[in-house]
Amino acid sequence: SNRLQITSLLKKAEEKIAELEDKIASIDAECAKPEVAVNSAKLGELTKQQSEYQEELDKQYEVWEELSMELDA
């Protein structure tokens, strides 16, 4: 694949990474609220959602790294 294609995929990955980091941060903020902190059902739901985002984030980081290496090759 050509450099242009790789660059565009890198940009996509970076956008997804930023988006997921935002989502994770907002869940952190949500969990820190006193009314949420005492609500174990809500907390469990948020934690589950957050670990899904985290998993996706890890995948995107791998994609990003692979693409970066291809670009440097």
PDB file of C-alpha atoms in Angstrom:
ATOM      1  CA  SER A   1       0.000   0.000   0.000  1.00  0.00           C
ATOM      2  CA  ASN A   2       1.192   3.497  -0.691  1.00  0.00           C
ATOM      3  CA  ARG A   3       2.292   6.178   1.761  1.00  0.00           C
ATOM      4  CA  LEU A   4      -0.798   8.271   1.142  1.00  0.00           C
ATOM      5  CA  GLN A   5      -3.067   5.389   2.104  1.00  0.00           C
ATOM      6  CA  ILE A   6      -1.022   4.620   5.209  1.00  0.00           C
ATOM      7  CA  THR A   7      -1.019   8.285   6.233  1.00  0.00           C
ATOM      8  CA  SER A   8      -4.783   8.444   5.901  1.00  0.00           C
ATOM      9  CA  LEU A   9      -5.234   5.259   7.963  1.00  0.00           C
ATOM     10  CA  LEU A  10      -2.859   6.665  10.593  1.00  0.00           C
ATOM     11  CA  LYS A  11      -4.978   9.798  10.818  1.00  0.00           C
ATOM     12  CA  LYS A  12      -8.118   7.677  11.252  1.00  0.00           C
ATOM     13  CA  ALA A  13      -6.472   5.668  14.008  1.00  0.00           C
ATOM     14  CA  GLU A  14      -5.358   8.866  15.747  1.00  0.00           C
ATOM     15  CA  GLU A  15      -8.894  10.249  15.615  1.00  0.00           C
ATOM     16  CA  LYS A  16     -10.307   7.038  17.089  1.00  0.00           C
ATOM     17  CA  ILE A  17      -7.647   7.064  19.806  1.00  0.00           C
ATOM     18  CA  ALA A  18      -8.498  10.655  20.759  1.00  0.00           C
ATOM     19  CA  GLU A  19     -12.204   9.844  20.775  1.00  0.00           C
ATOM     20  CA  LEU A  20     -11.756   6.760  22.969  1.00  0.00           C
ATOM     21  CA  GLU A  21      -9.468   8.624  25.384  1.00  0.00           C
ATOM     22  CA  ASP A  22     -12.184  11.280  25.731  1.00  0.00           C
ATOM     23  CA  LYS A  23     -14.831   8.636  26.401  1.00  0.00           C
ATOM     24  CA  ILE A  24     -12.656   6.951  29.011  1.00  0.00           C
ATOM     25  CA  ALA A  25     -11.914  10.274  30.704  1.00  0.00           C
ATOM     26  CA  SER A  26     -15.585  11.204  30.842  1.00  0.00           C
ATOM     27  CA  ILE A  27     -16.414   7.859  32.441  1.00  0.00           C
ATOM     28  CA  ASP A  28     -13.686   8.553  35.032  1.00  0.00           C
ATOM     29  CA  ALA A  29     -15.340  11.881  35.768  1.00  0.00           C
ATOM     30  CA  GLU A  30     -18.751  10.214  35.968  1.00  0.00           C
ATOM     31  CA  CYS A  31     -17.499   7.556  38.406  1.00  0.00           C
ATOM     32  CA  ALA A  32     -15.991  10.277  40.609  1.00  0.00           C
ATOM     33  CA  LYS A  33     -19.406  11.868  41.220  1.00  0.00           C
ATOM     34  CA  PRO A  34     -20.581  11.145  44.771  1.00  0.00           C
ATOM     35  CA  GLU A  35     -24.045  10.027  43.636  1.00  0.00           C
ATOM     36  CA  VAL A  36     -22.505   7.566  41.183  1.00  0.00           C
ATOM     37  CA  ALA A  37     -19.811   6.355  43.577  1.00  0.00           C
ATOM     38  CA  VAL A  38     -22.475   4.987  45.940  1.00  0.00           C
ATOM     39  CA  ASN A  39     -24.544   3.428  43.134  1.00  0.00           C
ATOM     40  CA  SER A  40     -22.946   0.034  42.577  1.00  0.00           C
ATOM     41  CA  ALA A  41     -25.209  -0.902  39.658  1.00  0.00           C
ATOM     42  CA  LYS A  42     -24.400   2.324  37.798  1.00  0.00           C
ATOM     43  CA  LEU A  43     -20.727   1.979  38.716  1.00  0.00           C
ATOM     44  CA  GLY A  44     -20.627  -1.580  37.395  1.00  0.00           C
ATOM     45  CA  GLU A  45     -22.224  -0.483  34.150  1.00  0.00           C
ATOM     46  CA  LEU A  46     -19.741   2.360  33.680  1.00  0.00           C
ATOM     47  CA  THR A  47     -16.765   0.185  34.548  1.00  0.00           C
ATOM     48  CA  LYS A  48     -17.851  -2.418  32.010  1.00  0.00           C
ATOM     49  CA  GLN A  49     -18.268   0.245  29.341  1.00  0.00           C
ATOM     50  CA  GLN A  50     -14.892   1.697  30.208  1.00  0.00           C
ATOM     51  CA  SER A  51     -13.069  -1.601  29.882  1.00  0.00           C
ATOM     52  CA  GLU A  52     -14.660  -2.087  26.463  1.00  0.00           C
ATOM     53  CA  TYR A  53     -13.371   1.329  25.394  1.00  0.00           C
ATOM     54  CA  GLN A  54      -9.963   0.498  26.876  1.00  0.00           C
ATOM     55  CA  GLU A  55      -9.801  -2.744  24.903  1.00  0.00           C
ATOM     56  CA  GLU A  56     -10.670  -0.897  21.710  1.00  0.00           C
ATOM     57  CA  LEU A  57      -8.085   1.756  22.566  1.00  0.00           C
ATOM     58  CA  ASP A  58      -5.362  -0.873  22.959  1.00  0.00           C
ATOM     59  CA  LYS A  59      -6.290  -2.280  19.538  1.00  0.00           C
ATOM     60  CA  GLN A  60      -6.114   1.166  17.956  1.00  0.00           C
ATOM     61  CA  TYR A  61      -2.682   1.742  19.488  1.00  0.00           C
ATOM     62  CA  GLU A  62      -1.483  -1.509  17.894  1.00  0.00           C
ATOM     63  CA  VAL A  63      -2.946  -0.477  14.533  1.00  0.00           C
ATOM     64  CA  TRP A  64      -1.263   2.906  14.884  1.00  0.00           C
ATOM     65  CA  GLU A  65       2.091   1.326  15.696  1.00  0.00           C
ATOM     66  CA  GLU A  66       1.942  -1.094  12.775  1.00  0.00           C
ATOM     67  CA  LEU A  67       1.065   1.710  10.374  1.00  0.00           C
ATOM     68  CA  SER A  68       3.858   3.910  11.749  1.00  0.00           C
ATOM     69  CA  MET A  69       6.350   1.127  11.164  1.00  0.00           C
ATOM     70  CA  GLU A  70       5.090   0.654   7.624  1.00  0.00           C
ATOM     71  CA  LEU A  71       5.477   4.352   7.008  1.00  0.00           C
ATOM     72  CA  ASP A  72       9.058   4.301   8.302  1.00  0.00           C
ATOM     73  CA  ALA A  73       9.948   1.201   6.305  1.00  0.00           C
TER      74      ALA A  73
END
